[in-house]
XYZ file of C-alpha atoms in Angstrom:
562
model
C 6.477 20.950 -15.751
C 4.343 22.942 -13.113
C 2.533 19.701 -11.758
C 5.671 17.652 -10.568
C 7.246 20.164 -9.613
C 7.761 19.244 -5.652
C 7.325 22.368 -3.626
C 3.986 22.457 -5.835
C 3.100 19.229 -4.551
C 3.619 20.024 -0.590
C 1.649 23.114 -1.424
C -1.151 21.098 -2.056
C -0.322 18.311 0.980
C 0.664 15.703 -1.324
C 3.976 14.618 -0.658
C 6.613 14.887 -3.037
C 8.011 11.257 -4.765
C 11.530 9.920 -2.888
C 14.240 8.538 -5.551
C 13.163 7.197 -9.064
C 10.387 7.548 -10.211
C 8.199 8.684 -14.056
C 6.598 11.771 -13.955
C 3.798 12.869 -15.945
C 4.632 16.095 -17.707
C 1.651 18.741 -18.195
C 1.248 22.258 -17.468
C -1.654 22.190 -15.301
C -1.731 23.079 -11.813
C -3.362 21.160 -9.173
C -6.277 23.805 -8.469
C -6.139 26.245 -11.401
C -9.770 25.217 -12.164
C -10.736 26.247 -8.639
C -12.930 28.776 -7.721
C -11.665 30.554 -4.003
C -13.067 32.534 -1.590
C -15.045 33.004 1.221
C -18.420 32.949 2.501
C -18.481 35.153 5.949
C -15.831 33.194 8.175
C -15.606 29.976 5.547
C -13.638 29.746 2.955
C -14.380 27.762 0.198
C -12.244 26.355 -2.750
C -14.035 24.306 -5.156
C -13.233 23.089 -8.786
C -15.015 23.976 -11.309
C -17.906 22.914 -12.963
C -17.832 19.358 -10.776
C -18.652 20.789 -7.254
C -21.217 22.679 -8.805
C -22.461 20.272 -11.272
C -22.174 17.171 -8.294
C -23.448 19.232 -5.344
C -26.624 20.943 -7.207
C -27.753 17.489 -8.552
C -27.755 16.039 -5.333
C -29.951 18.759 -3.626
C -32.099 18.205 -6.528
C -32.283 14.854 -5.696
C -32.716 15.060 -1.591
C -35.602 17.841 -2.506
C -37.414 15.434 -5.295
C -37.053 12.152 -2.623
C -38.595 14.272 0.144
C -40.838 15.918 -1.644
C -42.299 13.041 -3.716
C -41.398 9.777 -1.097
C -44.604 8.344 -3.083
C -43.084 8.565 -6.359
C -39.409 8.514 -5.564
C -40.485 4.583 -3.885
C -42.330 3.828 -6.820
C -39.613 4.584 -9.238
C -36.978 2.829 -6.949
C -38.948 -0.358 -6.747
C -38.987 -0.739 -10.754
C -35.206 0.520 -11.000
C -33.800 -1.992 -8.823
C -35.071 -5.340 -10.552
C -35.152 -3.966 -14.122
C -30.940 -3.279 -13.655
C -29.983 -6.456 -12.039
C -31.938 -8.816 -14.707
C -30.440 -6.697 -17.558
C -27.145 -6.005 -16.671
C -26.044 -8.759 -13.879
C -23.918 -10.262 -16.480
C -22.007 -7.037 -17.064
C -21.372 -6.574 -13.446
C -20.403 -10.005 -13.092
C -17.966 -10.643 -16.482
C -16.321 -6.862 -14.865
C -15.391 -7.964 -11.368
C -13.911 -11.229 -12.504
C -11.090 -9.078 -14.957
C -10.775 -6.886 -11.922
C -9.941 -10.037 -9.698
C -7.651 -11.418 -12.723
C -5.766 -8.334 -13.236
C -4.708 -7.368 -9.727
C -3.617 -11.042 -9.433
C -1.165 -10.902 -12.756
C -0.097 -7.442 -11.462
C 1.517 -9.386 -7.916
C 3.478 -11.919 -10.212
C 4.302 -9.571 -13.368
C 7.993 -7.312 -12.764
C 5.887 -4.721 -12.446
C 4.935 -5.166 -9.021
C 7.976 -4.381 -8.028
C 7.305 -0.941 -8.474
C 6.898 1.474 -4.886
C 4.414 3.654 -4.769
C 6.267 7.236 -3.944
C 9.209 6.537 -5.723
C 11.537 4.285 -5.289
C 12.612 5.278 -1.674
C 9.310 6.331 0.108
C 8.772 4.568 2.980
C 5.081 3.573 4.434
C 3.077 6.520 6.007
C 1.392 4.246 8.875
C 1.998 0.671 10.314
C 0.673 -2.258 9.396
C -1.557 -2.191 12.444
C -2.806 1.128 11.995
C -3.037 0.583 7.509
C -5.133 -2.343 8.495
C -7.642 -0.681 11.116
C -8.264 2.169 8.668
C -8.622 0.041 5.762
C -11.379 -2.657 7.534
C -13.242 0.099 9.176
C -13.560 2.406 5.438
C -14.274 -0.633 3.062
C -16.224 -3.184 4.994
C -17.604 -2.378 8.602
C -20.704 -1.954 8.413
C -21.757 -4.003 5.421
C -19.789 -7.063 7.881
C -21.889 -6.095 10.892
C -25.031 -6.234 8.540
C -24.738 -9.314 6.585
C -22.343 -11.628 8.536
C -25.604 -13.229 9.827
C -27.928 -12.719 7.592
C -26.046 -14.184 4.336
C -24.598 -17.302 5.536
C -27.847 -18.105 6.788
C -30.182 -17.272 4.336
C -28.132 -19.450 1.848
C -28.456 -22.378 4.194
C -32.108 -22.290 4.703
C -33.802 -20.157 2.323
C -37.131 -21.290 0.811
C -37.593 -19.252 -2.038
C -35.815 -21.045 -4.418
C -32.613 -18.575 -5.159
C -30.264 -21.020 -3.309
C -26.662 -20.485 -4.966
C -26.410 -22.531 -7.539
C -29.494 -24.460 -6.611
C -27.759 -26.043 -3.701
C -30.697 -28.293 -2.039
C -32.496 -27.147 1.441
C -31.340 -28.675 4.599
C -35.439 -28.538 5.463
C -38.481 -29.457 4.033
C -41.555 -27.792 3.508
C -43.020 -27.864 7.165
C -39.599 -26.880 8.372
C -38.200 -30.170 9.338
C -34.286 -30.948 9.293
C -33.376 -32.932 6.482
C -30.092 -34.557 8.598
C -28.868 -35.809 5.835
C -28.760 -32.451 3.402
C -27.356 -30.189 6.508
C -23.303 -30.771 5.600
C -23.629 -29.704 1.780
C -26.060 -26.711 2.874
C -23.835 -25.080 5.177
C -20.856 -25.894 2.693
C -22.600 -24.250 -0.148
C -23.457 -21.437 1.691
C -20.231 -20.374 3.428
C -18.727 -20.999 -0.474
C -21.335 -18.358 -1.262
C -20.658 -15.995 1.078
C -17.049 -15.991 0.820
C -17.896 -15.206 -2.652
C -19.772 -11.997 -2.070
C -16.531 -11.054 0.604
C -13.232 -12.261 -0.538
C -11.231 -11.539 -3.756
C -13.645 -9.828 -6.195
C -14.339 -7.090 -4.116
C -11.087 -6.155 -2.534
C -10.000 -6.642 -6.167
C -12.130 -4.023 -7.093
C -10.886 -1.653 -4.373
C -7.703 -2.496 -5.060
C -8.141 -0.943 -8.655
C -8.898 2.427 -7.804
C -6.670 2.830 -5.220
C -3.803 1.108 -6.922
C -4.523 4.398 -9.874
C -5.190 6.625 -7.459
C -1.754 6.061 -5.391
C 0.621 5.580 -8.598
C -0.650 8.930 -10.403
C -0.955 11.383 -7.057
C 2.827 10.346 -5.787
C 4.754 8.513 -8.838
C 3.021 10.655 -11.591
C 2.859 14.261 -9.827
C -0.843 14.179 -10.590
C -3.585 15.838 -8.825
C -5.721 13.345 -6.355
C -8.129 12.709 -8.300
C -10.551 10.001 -10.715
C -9.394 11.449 -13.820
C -5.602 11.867 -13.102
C -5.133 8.338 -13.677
C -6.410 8.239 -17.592
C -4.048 10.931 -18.766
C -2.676 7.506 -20.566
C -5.677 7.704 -22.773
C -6.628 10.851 -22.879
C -3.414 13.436 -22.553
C -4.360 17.075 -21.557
C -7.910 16.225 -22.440
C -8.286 14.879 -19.120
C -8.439 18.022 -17.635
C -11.238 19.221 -19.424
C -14.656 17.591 -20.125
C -13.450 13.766 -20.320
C -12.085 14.669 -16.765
C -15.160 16.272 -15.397
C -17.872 14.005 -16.646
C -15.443 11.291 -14.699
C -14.964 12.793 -11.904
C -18.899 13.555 -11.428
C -19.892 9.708 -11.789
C -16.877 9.141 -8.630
C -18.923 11.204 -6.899
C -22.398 10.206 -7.493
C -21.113 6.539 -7.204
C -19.551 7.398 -4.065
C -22.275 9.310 -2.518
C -25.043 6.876 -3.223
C -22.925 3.881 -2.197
C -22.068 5.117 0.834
C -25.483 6.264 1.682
C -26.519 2.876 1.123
C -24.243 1.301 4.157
C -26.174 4.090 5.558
C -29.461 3.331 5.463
C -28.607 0.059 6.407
C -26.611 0.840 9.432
C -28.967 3.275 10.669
C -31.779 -0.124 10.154
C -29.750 -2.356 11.846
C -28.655 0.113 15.018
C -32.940 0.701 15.196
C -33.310 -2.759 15.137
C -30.658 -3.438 17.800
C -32.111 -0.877 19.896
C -35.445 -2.462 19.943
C -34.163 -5.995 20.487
C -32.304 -4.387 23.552
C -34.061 -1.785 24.822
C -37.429 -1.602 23.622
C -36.809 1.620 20.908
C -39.682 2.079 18.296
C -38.113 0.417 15.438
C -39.665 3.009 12.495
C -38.202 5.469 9.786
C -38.441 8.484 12.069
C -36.152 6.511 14.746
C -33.881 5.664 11.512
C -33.899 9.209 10.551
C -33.251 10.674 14.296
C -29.980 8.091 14.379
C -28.346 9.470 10.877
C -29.178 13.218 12.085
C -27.306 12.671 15.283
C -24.552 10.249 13.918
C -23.948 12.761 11.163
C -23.122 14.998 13.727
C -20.656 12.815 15.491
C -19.239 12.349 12.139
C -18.747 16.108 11.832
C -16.714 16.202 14.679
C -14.216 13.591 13.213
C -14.412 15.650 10.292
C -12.897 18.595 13.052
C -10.180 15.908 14.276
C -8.817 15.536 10.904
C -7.761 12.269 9.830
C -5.293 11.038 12.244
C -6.856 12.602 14.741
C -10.334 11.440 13.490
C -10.672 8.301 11.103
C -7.456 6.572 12.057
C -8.378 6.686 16.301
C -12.113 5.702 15.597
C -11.100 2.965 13.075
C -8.579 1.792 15.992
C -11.165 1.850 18.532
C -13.971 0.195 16.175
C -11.003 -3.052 15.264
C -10.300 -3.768 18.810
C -14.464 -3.631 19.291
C -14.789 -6.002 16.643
C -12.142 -8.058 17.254
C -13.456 -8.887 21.113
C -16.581 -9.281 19.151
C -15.669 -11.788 16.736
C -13.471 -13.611 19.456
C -16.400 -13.972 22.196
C -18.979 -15.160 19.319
C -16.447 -17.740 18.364
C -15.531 -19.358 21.830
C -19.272 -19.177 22.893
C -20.385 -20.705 19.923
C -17.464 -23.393 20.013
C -14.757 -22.176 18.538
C -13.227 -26.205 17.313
C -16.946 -26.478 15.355
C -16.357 -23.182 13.543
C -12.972 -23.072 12.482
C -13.279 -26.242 11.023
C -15.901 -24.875 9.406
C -13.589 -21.903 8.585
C -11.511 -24.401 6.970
C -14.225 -26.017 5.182
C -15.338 -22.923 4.068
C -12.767 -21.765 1.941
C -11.753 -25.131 0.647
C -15.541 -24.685 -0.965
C -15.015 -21.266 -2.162
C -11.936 -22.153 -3.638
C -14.079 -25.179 -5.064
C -17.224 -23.123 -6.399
C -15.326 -19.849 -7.266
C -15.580 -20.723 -11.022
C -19.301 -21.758 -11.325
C -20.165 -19.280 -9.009
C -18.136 -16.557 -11.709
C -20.282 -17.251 -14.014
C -22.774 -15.345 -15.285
C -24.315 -17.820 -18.313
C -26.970 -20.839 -18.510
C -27.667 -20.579 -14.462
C -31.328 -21.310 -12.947
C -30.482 -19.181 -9.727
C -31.574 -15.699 -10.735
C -32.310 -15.158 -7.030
C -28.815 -15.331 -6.231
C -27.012 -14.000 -9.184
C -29.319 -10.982 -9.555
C -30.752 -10.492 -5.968
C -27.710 -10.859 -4.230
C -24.454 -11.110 -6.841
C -25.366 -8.498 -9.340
C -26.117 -5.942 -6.308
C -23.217 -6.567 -4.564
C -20.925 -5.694 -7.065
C -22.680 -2.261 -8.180
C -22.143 -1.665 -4.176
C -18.798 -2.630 -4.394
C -17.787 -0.501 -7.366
C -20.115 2.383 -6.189
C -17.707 2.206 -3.444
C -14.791 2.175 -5.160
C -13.796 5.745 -5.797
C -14.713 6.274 -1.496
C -12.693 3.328 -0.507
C -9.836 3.490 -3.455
C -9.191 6.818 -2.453
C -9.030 6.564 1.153
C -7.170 3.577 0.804
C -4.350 5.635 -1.626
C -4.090 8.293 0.888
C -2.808 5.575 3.474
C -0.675 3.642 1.364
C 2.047 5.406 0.301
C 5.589 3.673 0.315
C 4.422 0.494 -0.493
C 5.488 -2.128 -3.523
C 2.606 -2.748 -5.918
C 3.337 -6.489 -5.012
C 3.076 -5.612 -1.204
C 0.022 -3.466 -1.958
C -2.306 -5.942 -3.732
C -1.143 -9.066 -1.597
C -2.396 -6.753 1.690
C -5.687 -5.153 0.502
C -6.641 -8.395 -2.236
C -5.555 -11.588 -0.139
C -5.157 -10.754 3.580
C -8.644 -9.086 4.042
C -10.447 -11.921 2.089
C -8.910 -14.114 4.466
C -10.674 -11.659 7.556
C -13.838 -11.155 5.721
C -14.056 -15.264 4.910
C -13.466 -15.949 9.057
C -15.799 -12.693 10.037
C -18.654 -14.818 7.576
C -17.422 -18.654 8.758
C -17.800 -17.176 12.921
C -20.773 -15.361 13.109
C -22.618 -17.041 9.977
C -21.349 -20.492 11.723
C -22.716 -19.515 14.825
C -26.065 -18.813 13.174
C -26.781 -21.930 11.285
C -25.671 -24.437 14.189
C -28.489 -22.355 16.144
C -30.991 -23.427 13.353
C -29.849 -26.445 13.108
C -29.986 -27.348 16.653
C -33.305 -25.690 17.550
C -34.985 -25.295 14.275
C -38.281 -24.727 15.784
C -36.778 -22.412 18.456
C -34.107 -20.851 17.089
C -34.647 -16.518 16.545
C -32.237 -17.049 13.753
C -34.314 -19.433 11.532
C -37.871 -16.933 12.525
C -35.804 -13.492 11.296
C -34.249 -14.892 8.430
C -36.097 -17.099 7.507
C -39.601 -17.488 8.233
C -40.254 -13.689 8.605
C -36.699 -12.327 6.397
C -36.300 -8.922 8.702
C -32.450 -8.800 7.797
C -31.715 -6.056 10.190
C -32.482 -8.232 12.901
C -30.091 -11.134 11.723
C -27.094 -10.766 13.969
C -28.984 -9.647 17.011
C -31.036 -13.175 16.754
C -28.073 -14.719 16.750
C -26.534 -13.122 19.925
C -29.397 -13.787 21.871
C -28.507 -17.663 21.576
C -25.524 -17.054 23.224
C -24.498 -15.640 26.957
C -24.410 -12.231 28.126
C -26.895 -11.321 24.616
C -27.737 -7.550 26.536
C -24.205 -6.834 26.508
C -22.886 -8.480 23.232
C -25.995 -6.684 21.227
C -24.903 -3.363 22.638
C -21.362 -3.948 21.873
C -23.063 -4.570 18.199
C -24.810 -1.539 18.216
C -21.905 0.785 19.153
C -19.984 -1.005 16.769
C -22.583 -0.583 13.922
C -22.599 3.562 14.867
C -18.483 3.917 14.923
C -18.222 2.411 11.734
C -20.848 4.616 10.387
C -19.243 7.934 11.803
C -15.623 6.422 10.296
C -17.764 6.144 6.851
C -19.028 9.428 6.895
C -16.232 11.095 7.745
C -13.726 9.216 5.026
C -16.823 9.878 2.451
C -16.872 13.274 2.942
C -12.513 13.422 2.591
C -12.753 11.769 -0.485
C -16.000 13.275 -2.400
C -14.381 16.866 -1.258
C -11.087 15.778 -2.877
C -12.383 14.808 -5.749
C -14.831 18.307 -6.054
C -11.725 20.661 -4.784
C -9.660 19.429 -8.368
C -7.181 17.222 -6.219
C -6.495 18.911 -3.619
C -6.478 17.205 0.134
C -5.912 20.145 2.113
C -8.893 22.036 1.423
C -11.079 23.973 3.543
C -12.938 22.371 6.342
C -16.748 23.585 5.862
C -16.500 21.723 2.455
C -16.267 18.119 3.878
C -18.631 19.855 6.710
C -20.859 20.383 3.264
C -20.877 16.537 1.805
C -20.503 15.283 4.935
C -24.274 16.802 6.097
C -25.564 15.788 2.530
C -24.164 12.048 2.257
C -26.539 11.828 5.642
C -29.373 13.534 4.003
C -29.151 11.109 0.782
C -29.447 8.431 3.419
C -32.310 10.189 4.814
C -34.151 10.748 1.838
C -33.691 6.771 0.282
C -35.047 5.843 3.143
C -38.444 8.024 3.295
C -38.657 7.342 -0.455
C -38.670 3.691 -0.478
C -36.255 1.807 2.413
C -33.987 -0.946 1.401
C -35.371 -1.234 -2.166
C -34.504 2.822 -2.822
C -30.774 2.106 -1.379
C -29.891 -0.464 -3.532
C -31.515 1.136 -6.518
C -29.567 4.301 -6.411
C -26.419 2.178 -6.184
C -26.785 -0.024 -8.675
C -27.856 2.143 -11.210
C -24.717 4.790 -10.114
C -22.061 1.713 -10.467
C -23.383 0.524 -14.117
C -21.651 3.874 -15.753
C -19.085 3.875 -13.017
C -18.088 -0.188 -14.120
C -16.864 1.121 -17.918
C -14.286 3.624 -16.052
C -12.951 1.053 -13.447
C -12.658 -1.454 -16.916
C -10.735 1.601 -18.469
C -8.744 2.483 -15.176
C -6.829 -1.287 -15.362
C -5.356 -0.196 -18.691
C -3.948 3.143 -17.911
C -2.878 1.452 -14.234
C -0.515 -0.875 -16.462
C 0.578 1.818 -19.221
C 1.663 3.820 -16.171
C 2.870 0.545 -13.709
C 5.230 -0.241 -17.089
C 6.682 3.456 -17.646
C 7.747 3.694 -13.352
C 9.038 0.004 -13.773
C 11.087 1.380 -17.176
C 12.706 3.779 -14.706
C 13.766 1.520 -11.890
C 15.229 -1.091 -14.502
C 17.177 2.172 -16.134
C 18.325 3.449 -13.109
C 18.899 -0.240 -11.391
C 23.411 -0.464 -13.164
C 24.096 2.943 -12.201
C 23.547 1.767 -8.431
């Protein structure tokens, strides 16, 4: 049993399981796929076929989208609509098992089970799990559409309003008084929808496989550890492979979509602020030099890296968060908090689903996109989320990354989309909110048209701005430690210039959406990289349980004895 064997395991920098626990016997070795060496003072050790297969197919891509921006655009523009009007039921009848299975797996027996055997303790405190787990999985999409969202559902005249809710203005852009209360509450019900359980849920998935086959199961860290349920020692051939490829296109491309979009918003910001051409060359200066900020977190390691930036970037946000909601009157907007998930809670069921619905704005504009993001960013967050979670129950685990950041993520949306929509409503004919969402819709410029309704705007929209570029550099950084996991067979100690490697290209994906096509090429790329990547997350819930009910056999075997 070479793979749980422990010294093998510290080898490789995964720590060995403490007290009972239901390995996985096999006789391969975390590595012996690999492929070592060196390259002048780098060394190198890659598994193979998947770094090769992964990391030729995206410099094919980068060169085509660089090469061809005229086509590549083209292409993206069809892609993009023709996915989310075919398959935005899929996507949407996927998420809401994910969201039902994490929630039977707090109140079934087996959540009792710890990941890291049944006496590991937790690697990091709640403080520090929580920094590192807000900055990874939601910073900069929060920064991006915390304005933008809430807003748009309140006023938007296009005619995608969730559900059909009715406008709180009429055609000339006069307030309707009377339709204001049931705007706002429809909207903050649909943005808490985008933000709360479905995607954590989905997170929660991965990294719930992730954690119990690396340190209960002796398996490498990896995608395609956690199906040896299914598929046995096939796993570790071309079943394994093929999976672990689509983690790390999935990955890749939904990660260079948060991106693009930081890198837009941070040009935007600069502009509002100080006057900085906002343009695609500006856009591609910003990744080029953030990249390289990220590379030197990628030096730091991860505590000395990810976890100090993500502990920086929480305290930023917090003051953030805390100044927008006194200035904006904090009584107004956490009774709007309130309000706000009384209606999700109310709407989460129509808003589920996907059949005989007139909103195709919403559910395929907005819904069916967010949830190919979300699962493209599964195997990045899932992992990086596993890595930190060690020593926790499976009941403590999904109860902290399912319920408690919904709960964040539903009071990020309630302050700063609050904040927005009293502004229109107040000053509809003034307000910079209601001209950049929408009368003009420039989305990057959401949150800073908020901010400049309150005090001190110069200094809260630079706060945004650095805010917007940490969170990027902690992105990069934990993108490039999980896609060079994933293409080194497991292994989380290896060589540096690899994540130096993914973590230049994920900024040159970013680079190259955004020549060939903007916005429309982002979300193309990751919505057409999380429809194959949804069947594996549907198969990864029944392999979590076949292995959550083996560890569980243990404890309840080894429970008299003690």
């Amino acid at each position: 049993m070479a793979q749980s064997d422990p010294d093998d395991l510290n080898v490789q920098g995964i720590p060995e399981p403490d007290g009972h626990h239901d390995p996985i016997e096999t006789e391969y070795d975390i590595g012996q796929d690999n492929i070592e060496g060196s390259v002048g003072r780098f060394d190198f050790d890659i598994h193979n076929p998947v770094f090769a297969i992964s990391g030729l197919s995206v410099v094919a891509f980068v060169a085509y989208a660089l090469l061809a921006p005229g086509q590549a655009a083209e292409f993206f523009g069809w892609l993009r609509p023709a996915l989310t009007s075919s398959f935005d039921w899929f996507f949407m009848l996927s998420a809401n098992v994910f969201v039902l299975f994490c929630l039977a797996l707090i109140v079934l027996p087996v959540g009792k089970v710890r990941l890291g055997g049944a006496e590991a303790t937790p690697d990091y405190s709640y403080a520090g799990w929580f920094a590192m787990l807000f900055a990874a999985g939601m910073g900069i999409g929060l920064m991006f559409f915390g304005v933008l969202e809430p807003a748009y559902y309140f006023g938007t005249p296009w005619g995608d309003a969730p559900l059909g809710a009715i406008r709180p203005f009429d055609e000339n852009g006069a307030l309707i008084a009377g339709n204001v209360e049931e705007a706002r509450r429809m909207a903050l019900a649909a943005t808490s929808y985008h933000w709360a359980l479905h995607p954590w849920a989905i997170y929660a998935v991965v990294a719930l496989a992730l954690a119990l086959f690396t340190y209960n199961k002796g398996l490498p860290l990896s995608i395609r550890s956690a199906f040896y349920p299914l598929l046995g020692e096939r796993v570790w051939g071309w079943w394994g492979h093929v999976i672990d490829i689509l983690a790390v296109f999935a990955t890749l491309f939904g990660l260079a979509t948060s991106l693009g979009l930081g890198a837009q918003q941070a040009n935007a910001g600069l502009e509002h602020v100080y006057g900085i051409e906002n343009s695609t060359t500006v856009q591609v200066i910003l990744i080029i030099g953030i990249t390289a900020i990220a590379l030197v977190s990628v030096l730091r390691g991860l505590d000395g890296g990810v976890k100090v930036l993500s502990e920086i970037n929480m305290v930023l946000a917090v003051l953030l968060l805390l100044f927008v909601l006194f200035a904006a009157g904090a009584a107004t907007i956490l009774t709007e908090f309130g309000r706000g998930l009384v209606a999700y809670a109310q709407e989460i069921v129509p808003l589920s689903n996907p059949f005989g619905r007139e909103d195709d704005g919403y559910r395929e504009g907005w819904t069916a996109f967010y949830w190919a993001w979300w699962i493209s960013w599964s195997p990045f967050v899932g992992m990086f989320i596993a890595r930190v979670s060690r020593g926790r129950t499976v009941r403590e685990f999904l109860t902290c990354v399912l319920i408690i950041p919904s709960l964040v993520c539903v009071l990020w949306m309630a302050v700063f989309g609050g904040a927005a929509i009293n502004d229109m409503v107040a000053d509809p004919d003034g307000s910079a909110v209601m001209a950049n969402v929408i009368e003009s819709y420039s989305p990057e410029l959401s949150l800073f048209a908020m901010l400049e309704s309150l005090p001190l705007a110069a200094i809260t929209s630079t706060l945004a701005i650095v805010l917007v570029i940490v969170f990027f550099v902690t992105s990069s950084d934990s993108g490039s430690l999980v896609i060079d996991t994933i293409t080194a067979g497991g292994k989380i100690d290896a060589p540096v210039p690899q994540r130096i490697f993914w973590c230049t290209f994920e900024g040159l994906v970013a680079i190259a959406l955004l020549i060939g096509g903007g916005l429309a090429s982002l979300q193309a790329m990751v919505i057409s990289t999380g429809l194959p990547f949804t069947l594996v997350l549907l198969a990864l819930c029944l392999c979590i349980y076949l292995g959550l009910r083996s560890e569980h056999g243990v404890l309840k075997a080894a429970a008299p004895a003690e």
